[in-house]
Amino acid sequence: MWSSTGFMLLGGWFFFNLLARFTFLLQIYSKPAQQPEVLARLNLNEMVITPLLHNLSVVLVILVPVITMRSFAEEKRTGTYELLLTSPLSIAEIVAGKFLGAVGLPRHMLGLAGVYPLILMLYGNPEIGVIAAGYLGLLLLAIAFTTIGLLTSSFTENQIIAAVSCLVALLLLYVIAWPAETAGPSWPASCANLSLTEHFAEMVKGVVDTKDVVYFLSVIVLALFLTHRSVESVRWR
């Protein structure tokens, strides 16, 4: 519950400041003395929703490791891991249960964050299709973050190590495209293809491309598969 509270508190702060800035610029350039072409470039989606979603993605980078760190690590620490593995459940069912339990909170937080575009729809005229694509991208990003958190939690019995490992992995995938402009000719494309944020940024613009959706689904499936193998490896020891 505290995670949802913190997420909404930060989201509300970002939304309030971005909307206040947009309103301030709108008031300035609405004056007759100002250039009308500048006013035409003030887009509600670009100046409020786009930076808001990017800011919320950064918040998820911080919160998701905390949410997922106990998934398997706590079971190992308390000694209930062996009991879980000897239960009449398959490894796939155990991983699926942990996944559904862990992804529920981020999904709940994003559902609450839907109040921001609703406010804009009541008092403004945003592009609903662009907003829907952006929130779909944020949902896929949150699910991908969650599966990576489950994977790191399955490697250790220490919750702190699990959280830090997840945070480092998410940050690496978040910033891997940064050196693209200064690297060699083949490196930029590779960085962009591996970067979570590059694919997410395209969806925030309102472009729901198959390659971006496939990328997120591939990350989710791969992380769940590796989590399954990590949990199953205990039986081999």
JSON list of C-alpha atoms in Angstrom, two decimals:
[
{"chain": "A", "resi": 1, "resn": "MET", "atom": "CA", "xyz": [0.00, 0.00, 0.00]},
{"chain": "A", "resi": 2, "resn": "TRP", "atom": "CA", "xyz": [2.82, 2.40, 0.80]},
{"chain": "A", "resi": 3, "resn": "SER", "atom": "CA", "xyz": [4.25, 1.78, -2.68]},
{"chain": "A", "resi": 4, "resn": "SER", "atom": "CA", "xyz": [0.98, 2.89, -4.28]},
{"chain": "A", "resi": 5, "resn": "THR", "atom": "CA", "xyz": [0.87, 5.92, -1.99]},
{"chain": "A", "resi": 6, "resn": "GLY", "atom": "CA", "xyz": [4.42, 6.94, -2.88]},
{"chain": "A", "resi": 7, "resn": "PHE", "atom": "CA", "xyz": [3.81, 6.35, -6.57]},
{"chain": "A", "resi": 8, "resn": "MET", "atom": "CA", "xyz": [0.66, 8.48, -6.59]},
{"chain": "A", "resi": 9, "resn": "LEU", "atom": "CA", "xyz": [2.31, 11.18, -4.47]},
{"chain": "A", "resi": 10, "resn": "LEU", "atom": "CA", "xyz": [5.22, 11.52, -6.89]},
{"chain": "A", "resi": 11, "resn": "GLY", "atom": "CA", "xyz": [2.93, 11.17, -9.91]},
{"chain": "A", "resi": 12, "resn": "GLY", "atom": "CA", "xyz": [0.65, 13.90, -8.58]},
{"chain": "A", "resi": 13, "resn": "TRP", "atom": "CA", "xyz": [3.60, 16.19, -7.96]},
{"chain": "A", "resi": 14, "resn": "PHE", "atom": "CA", "xyz": [4.91, 15.67, -11.50]},
{"chain": "A", "resi": 15, "resn": "PHE", "atom": "CA", "xyz": [1.45, 16.13, -13.02]},
{"chain": "A", "resi": 16, "resn": "PHE", "atom": "CA", "xyz": [0.74, 19.31, -11.04]},
{"chain": "A", "resi": 17, "resn": "ASN", "atom": "CA", "xyz": [4.04, 20.94, -12.01]},
{"chain": "A", "resi": 18, "resn": "LEU", "atom": "CA", "xyz": [3.86, 19.94, -15.68]},
{"chain": "A", "resi": 19, "resn": "LEU", "atom": "CA", "xyz": [0.27, 21.15, -15.96]},
{"chain": "A", "resi": 20, "resn": "ALA", "atom": "CA", "xyz": [1.11, 24.41, -14.15]},
{"chain": "A", "resi": 21, "resn": "ARG", "atom": "CA", "xyz": [3.99, 25.01, -16.57]},
{"chain": "A", "resi": 22, "resn": "PHE", "atom": "CA", "xyz": [1.76, 24.29, -19.57]},
{"chain": "A", "resi": 23, "resn": "THR", "atom": "CA", "xyz": [-0.92, 26.65, -18.25]},
{"chain": "A", "resi": 24, "resn": "PHE", "atom": "CA", "xyz": [1.67, 29.36, -17.63]},
{"chain": "A", "resi": 25, "resn": "LEU", "atom": "CA", "xyz": [3.01, 29.13, -21.18]},
{"chain": "A", "resi": 26, "resn": "LEU", "atom": "CA", "xyz": [-0.52, 29.06, -22.56]},
{"chain": "A", "resi": 27, "resn": "GLN", "atom": "CA", "xyz": [-1.37, 32.28, -20.73]},
{"chain": "A", "resi": 28, "resn": "ILE", "atom": "CA", "xyz": [1.77, 34.00, -21.97]},
{"chain": "A", "resi": 29, "resn": "TYR", "atom": "CA", "xyz": [1.37, 33.11, -25.65]},
{"chain": "A", "resi": 30, "resn": "SER", "atom": "CA", "xyz": [-2.38, 33.67, -25.65]},
{"chain": "A", "resi": 31, "resn": "LYS", "atom": "CA", "xyz": [-1.82, 37.41, -25.45]},
{"chain": "A", "resi": 32, "resn": "PRO", "atom": "CA", "xyz": [-2.45, 39.28, -28.72]},
{"chain": "A", "resi": 33, "resn": "ALA", "atom": "CA", "xyz": [1.09, 40.59, -28.86]},
{"chain": "A", "resi": 34, "resn": "GLN", "atom": "CA", "xyz": [2.58, 37.09, -29.01]},
{"chain": "A", "resi": 35, "resn": "GLN", "atom": "CA", "xyz": [3.16, 35.03, -32.13]},
{"chain": "A", "resi": 36, "resn": "PRO", "atom": "CA", "xyz": [0.22, 32.69, -32.89]},
{"chain": "A", "resi": 37, "resn": "GLU", "atom": "CA", "xyz": [2.49, 30.00, -34.38]},
{"chain": "A", "resi": 38, "resn": "VAL", "atom": "CA", "xyz": [4.16, 29.56, -30.98]},
{"chain": "A", "resi": 39, "resn": "LEU", "atom": "CA", "xyz": [0.75, 29.03, -29.38]},
{"chain": "A", "resi": 40, "resn": "ALA", "atom": "CA", "xyz": [-0.08, 26.40, -32.00]},
{"chain": "A", "resi": 41, "resn": "ARG", "atom": "CA", "xyz": [2.97, 24.39, -30.97]},
{"chain": "A", "resi": 42, "resn": "LEU", "atom": "CA", "xyz": [1.82, 24.09, -27.35]},
{"chain": "A", "resi": 43, "resn": "ASN", "atom": "CA", "xyz": [0.57, 20.51, -27.31]},
{"chain": "A", "resi": 44, "resn": "LEU", "atom": "CA", "xyz": [-1.04, 19.10, -24.16]},
{"chain": "A", "resi": 45, "resn": "ASN", "atom": "CA", "xyz": [0.18, 15.57, -24.84]},
{"chain": "A", "resi": 46, "resn": "GLU", "atom": "CA", "xyz": [3.77, 16.57, -25.59]},
{"chain": "A", "resi": 47, "resn": "MET", "atom": "CA", "xyz": [4.15, 18.97, -22.68]},
{"chain": "A", "resi": 48, "resn": "VAL", "atom": "CA", "xyz": [2.22, 17.12, -19.96]},
{"chain": "A", "resi": 49, "resn": "ILE", "atom": "CA", "xyz": [1.52, 13.44, -20.70]},
{"chain": "A", "resi": 50, "resn": "THR", "atom": "CA", "xyz": [4.83, 12.55, -22.38]},
{"chain": "A", "resi": 51, "resn": "PRO", "atom": "CA", "xyz": [7.13, 13.87, -19.61]},
{"chain": "A", "resi": 52, "resn": "LEU", "atom": "CA", "xyz": [4.72, 12.54, -16.97]},
{"chain": "A", "resi": 53, "resn": "LEU", "atom": "CA", "xyz": [4.95, 8.99, -18.33]},
{"chain": "A", "resi": 54, "resn": "HIS", "atom": "CA", "xyz": [8.73, 9.19, -18.58]},
{"chain": "A", "resi": 55, "resn": "ASN", "atom": "CA", "xyz": [8.92, 10.41, -14.98]},
{"chain": "A", "resi": 56, "resn": "LEU", "atom": "CA", "xyz": [6.62, 7.59, -13.84]},
{"chain": "A", "resi": 57, "resn": "SER", "atom": "CA", "xyz": [8.87, 5.07, -15.59]},
{"chain": "A", "resi": 58, "resn": "VAL", "atom": "CA", "xyz": [11.81, 6.34, -13.52]},
{"chain": "A", "resi": 59, "resn": "VAL", "atom": "CA", "xyz": [9.72, 5.93, -10.34]},
{"chain": "A", "resi": 60, "resn": "LEU", "atom": "CA", "xyz": [8.99, 2.34, -11.38]},
{"chain": "A", "resi": 61, "resn": "VAL", "atom": "CA", "xyz": [12.72, 1.69, -11.75]},
{"chain": "A", "resi": 62, "resn": "ILE", "atom": "CA", "xyz": [13.05, 2.51, -8.06]},
{"chain": "A", "resi": 63, "resn": "LEU", "atom": "CA", "xyz": [9.86, 0.92, -6.71]},
{"chain": "A", "resi": 64, "resn": "VAL", "atom": "CA", "xyz": [9.74, -2.38, -8.62]},
{"chain": "A", "resi": 65, "resn": "PRO", "atom": "CA", "xyz": [12.97, -3.78, -7.07]},
{"chain": "A", "resi": 66, "resn": "VAL", "atom": "CA", "xyz": [11.50, -3.08, -3.63]},
{"chain": "A", "resi": 67, "resn": "ILE", "atom": "CA", "xyz": [8.21, -4.74, -4.58]},
{"chain": "A", "resi": 68, "resn": "THR", "atom": "CA", "xyz": [9.77, -7.90, -6.04]},
{"chain": "A", "resi": 69, "resn": "MET", "atom": "CA", "xyz": [12.79, -8.43, -3.76]},
{"chain": "A", "resi": 70, "resn": "ARG", "atom": "CA", "xyz": [10.89, -10.69, -1.33]},
{"chain": "A", "resi": 71, "resn": "SER", "atom": "CA", "xyz": [9.29, -12.94, -3.97]},
{"chain": "A", "resi": 72, "resn": "PHE", "atom": "CA", "xyz": [11.76, -15.83, -3.70]},
{"chain": "A", "resi": 73, "resn": "ALA", "atom": "CA", "xyz": [14.45, -14.42, -1.40]},
{"chain": "A", "resi": 74, "resn": "GLU", "atom": "CA", "xyz": [12.10, -14.31, 1.59]},
{"chain": "A", "resi": 75, "resn": "GLU", "atom": "CA", "xyz": [11.06, -17.92, 0.97]},
{"chain": "A", "resi": 76, "resn": "LYS", "atom": "CA", "xyz": [14.71, -18.97, 1.06]},
{"chain": "A", "resi": 77, "resn": "ARG", "atom": "CA", "xyz": [15.52, -16.91, 4.15]},
{"chain": "A", "resi": 78, "resn": "THR", "atom": "CA", "xyz": [12.64, -18.26, 6.22]},
{"chain": "A", "resi": 79, "resn": "GLY", "atom": "CA", "xyz": [13.17, -21.85, 5.12]},
{"chain": "A", "resi": 80, "resn": "THR", "atom": "CA", "xyz": [9.83, -22.25, 3.35]},
{"chain": "A", "resi": 81, "resn": "TYR", "atom": "CA", "xyz": [11.44, -22.55, -0.09]},
{"chain": "A", "resi": 82, "resn": "GLU", "atom": "CA", "xyz": [11.85, -26.32, 0.19]},
{"chain": "A", "resi": 83, "resn": "LEU", "atom": "CA", "xyz": [8.26, -26.62, 1.38]},
{"chain": "A", "resi": 84, "resn": "LEU", "atom": "CA", "xyz": [7.14, -24.62, -1.63]},
{"chain": "A", "resi": 85, "resn": "LEU", "atom": "CA", "xyz": [9.09, -26.84, -4.03]},
{"chain": "A", "resi": 86, "resn": "THR", "atom": "CA", "xyz": [7.68, -30.04, -2.49]},
{"chain": "A", "resi": 87, "resn": "SER", "atom": "CA", "xyz": [4.11, -28.81, -2.75]},
{"chain": "A", "resi": 88, "resn": "PRO", "atom": "CA", "xyz": [1.83, -30.41, -5.40]},
{"chain": "A", "resi": 89, "resn": "LEU", "atom": "CA", "xyz": [2.56, -27.53, -7.76]},
{"chain": "A", "resi": 90, "resn": "SER", "atom": "CA", "xyz": [4.78, -27.56, -10.80]},
{"chain": "A", "resi": 91, "resn": "ILE", "atom": "CA", "xyz": [7.66, -25.10, -11.12]},
{"chain": "A", "resi": 92, "resn": "ALA", "atom": "CA", "xyz": [5.75, -23.31, -13.85]},
{"chain": "A", "resi": 93, "resn": "GLU", "atom": "CA", "xyz": [2.75, -22.86, -11.57]},
{"chain": "A", "resi": 94, "resn": "ILE", "atom": "CA", "xyz": [4.95, -21.55, -8.74]},
{"chain": "A", "resi": 95, "resn": "VAL", "atom": "CA", "xyz": [6.63, -19.01, -11.03]},
{"chain": "A", "resi": 96, "resn": "ALA", "atom": "CA", "xyz": [3.28, -18.02, -12.56]},
{"chain": "A", "resi": 97, "resn": "GLY", "atom": "CA", "xyz": [1.78, -17.51, -9.09]},
{"chain": "A", "resi": 98, "resn": "LYS", "atom": "CA", "xyz": [4.70, -15.36, -7.97]},
{"chain": "A", "resi": 99, "resn": "PHE", "atom": "CA", "xyz": [4.48, -13.39, -11.21]},
{"chain": "A", "resi": 100, "resn": "LEU", "atom": "CA", "xyz": [0.75, -12.73, -10.90]},
{"chain": "A", "resi": 101, "resn": "GLY", "atom": "CA", "xyz": [1.15, -11.72, -7.26]},
{"chain": "A", "resi": 102, "resn": "ALA", "atom": "CA", "xyz": [4.08, -9.39, -7.97]},
{"chain": "A", "resi": 103, "resn": "VAL", "atom": "CA", "xyz": [2.61, -7.73, -11.06]},
{"chain": "A", "resi": 104, "resn": "GLY", "atom": "CA", "xyz": [-0.68, -6.96, -9.32]},
{"chain": "A", "resi": 105, "resn": "LEU", "atom": "CA", "xyz": [0.69, -3.97, -7.40]},
{"chain": "A", "resi": 106, "resn": "PRO", "atom": "CA", "xyz": [2.33, -2.16, -10.37]},
{"chain": "A", "resi": 107, "resn": "ARG", "atom": "CA", "xyz": [-0.83, -2.76, -12.38]},
{"chain": "A", "resi": 108, "resn": "HIS", "atom": "CA", "xyz": [-2.86, -1.29, -9.52]},
{"chain": "A", "resi": 109, "resn": "MET", "atom": "CA", "xyz": [-0.58, 1.76, -9.36]},
{"chain": "A", "resi": 110, "resn": "LEU", "atom": "CA", "xyz": [-0.94, 2.40, -13.09]},
{"chain": "A", "resi": 111, "resn": "GLY", "atom": "CA", "xyz": [-4.69, 2.04, -12.77]},
{"chain": "A", "resi": 112, "resn": "LEU", "atom": "CA", "xyz": [-4.69, 4.77, -10.14]},
{"chain": "A", "resi": 113, "resn": "ALA", "atom": "CA", "xyz": [-2.45, 6.91, -12.36]},
{"chain": "A", "resi": 114, "resn": "GLY", "atom": "CA", "xyz": [-5.23, 6.84, -14.95]},
{"chain": "A", "resi": 115, "resn": "VAL", "atom": "CA", "xyz": [-6.81, 9.71, -13.02]},
{"chain": "A", "resi": 116, "resn": "TYR", "atom": "CA", "xyz": [-4.33, 12.15, -14.61]},
{"chain": "A", "resi": 117, "resn": "PRO", "atom": "CA", "xyz": [-5.53, 11.77, -18.23]},
{"chain": "A", "resi": 118, "resn": "LEU", "atom": "CA", "xyz": [-9.12, 11.75, -16.94]},
{"chain": "A", "resi": 119, "resn": "ILE", "atom": "CA", "xyz": [-8.55, 15.20, -15.45]},
{"chain": "A", "resi": 120, "resn": "LEU", "atom": "CA", "xyz": [-7.15, 16.40, -18.77]},
{"chain": "A", "resi": 121, "resn": "MET", "atom": "CA", "xyz": [-10.15, 14.98, -20.63]},
{"chain": "A", "resi": 122, "resn": "LEU", "atom": "CA", "xyz": [-12.54, 16.81, -18.32]},
{"chain": "A", "resi": 123, "resn": "TYR", "atom": "CA", "xyz": [-10.89, 20.21, -18.64]},
{"chain": "A", "resi": 124, "resn": "GLY", "atom": "CA", "xyz": [-8.88, 19.95, -21.87]},
{"chain": "A", "resi": 125, "resn": "ASN", "atom": "CA", "xyz": [-8.70, 18.24, -25.23]},
{"chain": "A", "resi": 126, "resn": "PRO", "atom": "CA", "xyz": [-5.82, 15.72, -25.20]},
{"chain": "A", "resi": 127, "resn": "GLU", "atom": "CA", "xyz": [-5.26, 13.08, -27.88]},
{"chain": "A", "resi": 128, "resn": "ILE", "atom": "CA", "xyz": [-6.83, 9.99, -26.35]},
{"chain": "A", "resi": 129, "resn": "GLY", "atom": "CA", "xyz": [-5.15, 7.55, -28.75]},
{"chain": "A", "resi": 130, "resn": "VAL", "atom": "CA", "xyz": [-1.69, 8.85, -27.87]},
{"chain": "A", "resi": 131, "resn": "ILE", "atom": "CA", "xyz": [-2.49, 8.62, -24.16]},
{"chain": "A", "resi": 132, "resn": "ALA", "atom": "CA", "xyz": [-3.73, 5.02, -24.53]},
{"chain": "A", "resi": 133, "resn": "ALA", "atom": "CA", "xyz": [-0.56, 4.02, -26.41]},
{"chain": "A", "resi": 134, "resn": "GLY", "atom": "CA", "xyz": [1.62, 5.68, -23.76]},
{"chain": "A", "resi": 135, "resn": "TYR", "atom": "CA", "xyz": [-0.14, 3.93, -20.88]},
{"chain": "A", "resi": 136, "resn": "LEU", "atom": "CA", "xyz": [0.06, 0.60, -22.73]},
{"chain": "A", "resi": 137, "resn": "GLY", "atom": "CA", "xyz": [3.81, 1.14, -23.03]},
{"chain": "A", "resi": 138, "resn": "LEU", "atom": "CA", "xyz": [4.07, 1.99, -19.34]},
{"chain": "A", "resi": 139, "resn": "LEU", "atom": "CA", "xyz": [2.13, -1.17, -18.43]},
{"chain": "A", "resi": 140, "resn": "LEU", "atom": "CA", "xyz": [4.40, -3.36, -20.58]},
{"chain": "A", "resi": 141, "resn": "LEU", "atom": "CA", "xyz": [7.43, -1.61, -19.07]},
{"chain": "A", "resi": 142, "resn": "ALA", "atom": "CA", "xyz": [6.16, -2.28, -15.53]},
{"chain": "A", "resi": 143, "resn": "ILE", "atom": "CA", "xyz": [5.54, -5.96, -16.32]},
{"chain": "A", "resi": 144, "resn": "ALA", "atom": "CA", "xyz": [9.03, -6.30, -17.83]},
{"chain": "A", "resi": 145, "resn": "PHE", "atom": "CA", "xyz": [10.53, -4.65, -14.73]},
{"chain": "A", "resi": 146, "resn": "THR", "atom": "CA", "xyz": [8.59, -7.07, -12.52]},
{"chain": "A", "resi": 147, "resn": "THR", "atom": "CA", "xyz": [9.80, -10.19, -14.32]},
{"chain": "A", "resi": 148, "resn": "ILE", "atom": "CA", "xyz": [13.40, -8.99, -14.04]},
{"chain": "A", "resi": 149, "resn": "GLY", "atom": "CA", "xyz": [12.82, -8.42, -10.33]},
{"chain": "A", "resi": 150, "resn": "LEU", "atom": "CA", "xyz": [11.52, -11.98, -9.94]},
{"chain": "A", "resi": 151, "resn": "LEU", "atom": "CA", "xyz": [14.60, -13.28, -11.72]},
{"chain": "A", "resi": 152, "resn": "THR", "atom": "CA", "xyz": [17.06, -11.48, -9.44]},
{"chain": "A", "resi": 153, "resn": "SER", "atom": "CA", "xyz": [15.06, -12.52, -6.36]},
{"chain": "A", "resi": 154, "resn": "SER", "atom": "CA", "xyz": [15.33, -16.18, -7.42]},
{"chain": "A", "resi": 155, "resn": "PHE", "atom": "CA", "xyz": [19.15, -15.98, -7.35]},
{"chain": "A", "resi": 156, "resn": "THR", "atom": "CA", "xyz": [19.61, -15.15, -3.67]},
{"chain": "A", "resi": 157, "resn": "GLU", "atom": "CA", "xyz": [18.13, -15.39, -0.18]},
{"chain": "A", "resi": 158, "resn": "ASN", "atom": "CA", "xyz": [19.15, -11.83, 0.68]},
{"chain": "A", "resi": 159, "resn": "GLN", "atom": "CA", "xyz": [16.42, -9.29, -0.09]},
{"chain": "A", "resi": 160, "resn": "ILE", "atom": "CA", "xyz": [18.85, -6.37, -0.26]},
{"chain": "A", "resi": 161, "resn": "ILE", "atom": "CA", "xyz": [21.03, -8.16, -2.80]},
{"chain": "A", "resi": 162, "resn": "ALA", "atom": "CA", "xyz": [17.93, -9.03, -4.83]},
{"chain": "A", "resi": 163, "resn": "ALA", "atom": "CA", "xyz": [16.73, -5.41, -4.82]},
{"chain": "A", "resi": 164, "resn": "VAL", "atom": "CA", "xyz": [20.14, -3.95, -5.69]},
{"chain": "A", "resi": 165, "resn": "SER", "atom": "CA", "xyz": [20.70, -6.53, -8.45]},
{"chain": "A", "resi": 166, "resn": "CYS", "atom": "CA", "xyz": [17.31, -5.71, -9.94]},
{"chain": "A", "resi": 167, "resn": "LEU", "atom": "CA", "xyz": [17.95, -1.97, -9.71]},
{"chain": "A", "resi": 168, "resn": "VAL", "atom": "CA", "xyz": [21.32, -2.31, -11.45]},
{"chain": "A", "resi": 169, "resn": "ALA", "atom": "CA", "xyz": [19.81, -4.47, -14.21]},
{"chain": "A", "resi": 170, "resn": "LEU", "atom": "CA", "xyz": [16.95, -2.03, -14.77]},
{"chain": "A", "resi": 171, "resn": "LEU", "atom": "CA", "xyz": [19.27, 0.98, -14.81]},
{"chain": "A", "resi": 172, "resn": "LEU", "atom": "CA", "xyz": [21.54, -0.79, -17.30]},
{"chain": "A", "resi": 173, "resn": "LEU", "atom": "CA", "xyz": [18.62, -1.48, -19.62]},
{"chain": "A", "resi": 174, "resn": "TYR", "atom": "CA", "xyz": [17.42, 2.09, -19.03]},
{"chain": "A", "resi": 175, "resn": "VAL", "atom": "CA", "xyz": [20.67, 3.86, -20.01]},
{"chain": "A", "resi": 176, "resn": "ILE", "atom": "CA", "xyz": [22.21, 1.39, -22.45]},
{"chain": "A", "resi": 177, "resn": "ALA", "atom": "CA", "xyz": [21.25, 3.55, -25.45]},
{"chain": "A", "resi": 178, "resn": "TRP", "atom": "CA", "xyz": [22.89, 6.72, -24.08]},
{"chain": "A", "resi": 179, "resn": "PRO", "atom": "CA", "xyz": [26.34, 6.20, -25.70]},
{"chain": "A", "resi": 180, "resn": "ALA", "atom": "CA", "xyz": [24.73, 5.42, -29.08]},
{"chain": "A", "resi": 181, "resn": "GLU", "atom": "CA", "xyz": [25.61, 8.80, -30.62]},
{"chain": "A", "resi": 182, "resn": "THR", "atom": "CA", "xyz": [29.32, 8.55, -29.81]},
{"chain": "A", "resi": 183, "resn": "ALA", "atom": "CA", "xyz": [29.89, 4.83, -30.44]},
{"chain": "A", "resi": 184, "resn": "GLY", "atom": "CA", "xyz": [30.73, 2.99, -33.66]},
{"chain": "A", "resi": 185, "resn": "PRO", "atom": "CA", "xyz": [28.34, 2.61, -36.61]},
{"chain": "A", "resi": 186, "resn": "SER", "atom": "CA", "xyz": [26.99, -0.79, -35.54]},
{"chain": "A", "resi": 187, "resn": "TRP", "atom": "CA", "xyz": [26.70, -0.01, -31.84]},
{"chain": "A", "resi": 188, "resn": "PRO", "atom": "CA", "xyz": [23.89, 2.60, -31.89]},
{"chain": "A", "resi": 189, "resn": "ALA", "atom": "CA", "xyz": [21.32, 0.25, -33.46]},
{"chain": "A", "resi": 190, "resn": "SER", "atom": "CA", "xyz": [22.24, -2.51, -31.02]},
{"chain": "A", "resi": 191, "resn": "CYS", "atom": "CA", "xyz": [21.88, -0.15, -28.05]},
{"chain": "A", "resi": 192, "resn": "ALA", "atom": "CA", "xyz": [18.50, 1.08, -29.23]},
{"chain": "A", "resi": 193, "resn": "ASN", "atom": "CA", "xyz": [17.25, -2.46, -29.77]},
{"chain": "A", "resi": 194, "resn": "LEU", "atom": "CA", "xyz": [18.25, -3.52, -26.26]},
{"chain": "A", "resi": 195, "resn": "SER", "atom": "CA", "xyz": [17.04, -0.40, -24.47]},
{"chain": "A", "resi": 196, "resn": "LEU", "atom": "CA", "xyz": [13.72, -0.61, -22.67]},
{"chain": "A", "resi": 197, "resn": "THR", "atom": "CA", "xyz": [13.31, 3.14, -22.76]},
{"chain": "A", "resi": 198, "resn": "GLU", "atom": "CA", "xyz": [13.84, 3.45, -26.51]},
{"chain": "A", "resi": 199, "resn": "HIS", "atom": "CA", "xyz": [10.94, 1.09, -27.20]},
{"chain": "A", "resi": 200, "resn": "PHE", "atom": "CA", "xyz": [8.89, 2.73, -24.47]},
{"chain": "A", "resi": 201, "resn": "ALA", "atom": "CA", "xyz": [9.56, 6.21, -25.89]},
{"chain": "A", "resi": 202, "resn": "GLU", "atom": "CA", "xyz": [8.10, 5.20, -29.24]},
{"chain": "A", "resi": 203, "resn": "MET", "atom": "CA", "xyz": [4.86, 4.08, -27.61]},
{"chain": "A", "resi": 204, "resn": "VAL", "atom": "CA", "xyz": [4.66, 7.30, -25.58]},
{"chain": "A", "resi": 205, "resn": "LYS", "atom": "CA", "xyz": [4.65, 9.16, -28.89]},
{"chain": "A", "resi": 206, "resn": "GLY", "atom": "CA", "xyz": [1.53, 7.23, -29.84]},
{"chain": "A", "resi": 207, "resn": "VAL", "atom": "CA", "xyz": [3.27, 4.74, -32.14]},
{"chain": "A", "resi": 208, "resn": "VAL", "atom": "CA", "xyz": [2.30, 1.16, -31.26]},
{"chain": "A", "resi": 209, "resn": "ASP", "atom": "CA", "xyz": [4.74, -0.75, -33.46]},
{"chain": "A", "resi": 210, "resn": "THR", "atom": "CA", "xyz": [4.85, -4.53, -33.57]},
{"chain": "A", "resi": 211, "resn": "LYS", "atom": "CA", "xyz": [8.60, -4.57, -32.93]},
{"chain": "A", "resi": 212, "resn": "ASP", "atom": "CA", "xyz": [8.18, -2.65, -29.68]},
{"chain": "A", "resi": 213, "resn": "VAL", "atom": "CA", "xyz": [5.40, -4.92, -28.41]},
{"chain": "A", "resi": 214, "resn": "VAL", "atom": "CA", "xyz": [7.38, -8.02, -29.43]},
{"chain": "A", "resi": 215, "resn": "TYR", "atom": "CA", "xyz": [10.44, -6.65, -27.63]},
{"chain": "A", "resi": 216, "resn": "PHE", "atom": "CA", "xyz": [8.58, -6.21, -24.35]},
{"chain": "A", "resi": 217, "resn": "LEU", "atom": "CA", "xyz": [6.94, -9.62, -24.64]},
{"chain": "A", "resi": 218, "resn": "SER", "atom": "CA", "xyz": [10.34, -11.18, -25.40]},
{"chain": "A", "resi": 219, "resn": "VAL", "atom": "CA", "xyz": [11.88, -9.62, -22.28]},
{"chain": "A", "resi": 220, "resn": "ILE", "atom": "CA", "xyz": [8.95, -10.82, -20.17]},
{"chain": "A", "resi": 221, "resn": "VAL", "atom": "CA", "xyz": [9.01, -14.38, -21.54]},
{"chain": "A", "resi": 222, "resn": "LEU", "atom": "CA", "xyz": [12.81, -14.63, -21.33]},
{"chain": "A", "resi": 223, "resn": "ALA", "atom": "CA", "xyz": [12.91, -13.38, -17.73]},
{"chain": "A", "resi": 224, "resn": "LEU", "atom": "CA", "xyz": [10.15, -15.80, -16.70]},
{"chain": "A", "resi": 225, "resn": "PHE", "atom": "CA", "xyz": [11.91, -18.67, -18.46]},
{"chain": "A", "resi": 226, "resn": "LEU", "atom": "CA", "xyz": [15.20, -17.91, -16.68]},
{"chain": "A", "resi": 227, "resn": "THR", "atom": "CA", "xyz": [13.31, -17.60, -13.38]},
{"chain": "A", "resi": 228, "resn": "HIS", "atom": "CA", "xyz": [11.77, -21.01, -14.02]},
{"chain": "A", "resi": 229, "resn": "ARG", "atom": "CA", "xyz": [15.22, -22.50, -14.69]},
{"chain": "A", "resi": 230, "resn": "SER", "atom": "CA", "xyz": [16.67, -20.81, -11.62]},
{"chain": "A", "resi": 231, "resn": "VAL", "atom": "CA", "xyz": [13.95, -22.23, -9.35]},
{"chain": "A", "resi": 232, "resn": "GLU", "atom": "CA", "xyz": [14.15, -25.64, -10.98]},
{"chain": "A", "resi": 233, "resn": "SER", "atom": "CA", "xyz": [17.94, -25.77, -10.53]},
{"chain": "A", "resi": 234, "resn": "VAL", "atom": "CA", "xyz": [17.41, -26.20, -6.76]},
{"chain": "A", "resi": 235, "resn": "ARG", "atom": "CA", "xyz": [16.13, -29.71, -7.44]},
{"chain": "A", "resi": 236, "resn": "TRP", "atom": "CA", "xyz": [19.34, -30.58, -9.24]},
{"chain": "A", "resi": 237, "resn": "ARG", "atom": "CA", "xyz": [21.52, -29.85, -6.22]}
]
